[in-house]
C-alpha positions as MATLAB code, in Angstrom:
seq = 'MQKNNLDTSKLRSKSVSEFSGQSFDFVISLYEKSTQECQSFLLADKIIAWDYPVPRIESDTRGFEQTFRELNERIKMFVLV';
ca = [
      38.552    0.818  -13.306;
      39.722    3.242  -15.940;
      42.348    1.229  -17.111;
      39.751   -1.636  -18.127;
      37.443    1.437  -19.941;
      35.050    1.670  -17.266;
      33.656    5.409  -16.652;
      33.503    5.530  -12.634;
      32.605    9.637  -12.525;
      28.796    8.892  -11.879;
      29.191    5.658   -9.382;
      28.325    6.069   -6.016;
      27.446    3.500   -3.178;
      23.672    2.995   -2.606;
      21.423    2.466    0.479;
      19.696   -0.759    0.387;
      16.723    1.215    1.173;
      16.686    2.945   -2.670;
      15.291   -0.167   -3.716;
      12.751   -1.128   -1.361;
       9.539   -2.257   -2.861;
      11.539   -3.775   -6.106;
      12.070   -7.182   -6.765;
      14.708   -9.417   -8.049;
      15.572  -12.634   -9.556;
      18.927  -12.618   -8.058;
      20.942   -9.857   -5.537;
      24.485  -10.564   -5.058;
      25.865   -8.975   -1.658;
      29.641   -8.459   -1.611;
      30.094   -7.874    2.306;
      28.775   -9.660    5.032;
      26.807   -6.322    6.450;
      25.406   -5.926    2.781;
      24.111   -9.570    2.920;
      22.211   -8.912    6.522;
      20.488   -5.622    5.130;
      19.532   -7.263    1.731;
      17.790  -10.266    3.557;
      15.272   -7.602    5.827;
      14.971   -4.969    3.037;
      15.072   -6.929   -0.627;
      12.466   -9.319   -2.508;
      14.917  -11.310   -3.893;
      13.939  -15.099   -4.780;
      17.962  -16.267   -4.601;
      20.056  -13.751   -2.152;
      24.150  -14.913   -2.758;
      26.637  -13.528   -0.226;
      29.819  -13.600   -2.123;
      31.913  -11.963    0.724;
      35.153   -9.900   -0.236;
      37.314   -7.954    1.944;
      37.015   -4.144    1.588;
      39.882   -2.995   -0.243;
      41.707   -0.092    1.172;
      43.030    2.523   -0.395;
      47.363    2.529    0.313;
      49.841    3.722   -1.868;
      48.370    2.237   -4.799;
      44.981    0.901   -6.135;
      46.092   -3.132   -6.234;
      43.274   -4.100   -3.873;
      40.725   -2.403   -5.984;
      42.131   -3.944   -9.040;
      42.508   -7.009   -7.767;
      38.814   -7.227   -6.203;
      37.882   -5.909   -9.879;
      39.197   -8.827  -11.344;
      37.956  -11.695   -8.995;
      34.635   -9.866   -9.653;
      34.888   -9.747  -13.183;
      35.160  -13.744  -13.094;
      33.133  -14.381  -10.856;
      30.231  -12.613  -12.838;
      31.311  -14.718  -15.867;
      31.019  -18.025  -14.273;
      27.604  -16.916  -12.836;
      26.367  -15.715  -15.951;
      27.547  -19.415  -17.390;
      25.087  -21.294  -15.362;
];
């Protein structure tokens, strides 16, 4: 992420319950388990499931970099619609 000039120092995983009571036009989940949780917790006009494999930390960060690139492209397409 730092290769793409993104500060990750304050990023953290969040529970769906942190957003309880809030409403959203779109909720995009990245994993099957989170899609199920979103459907029961969140007030959303549309829940979209983009099921990605969980990147694994190996000897390098290629899995995370690939997921970042794929998400970046998918988000670009999403905002065009």
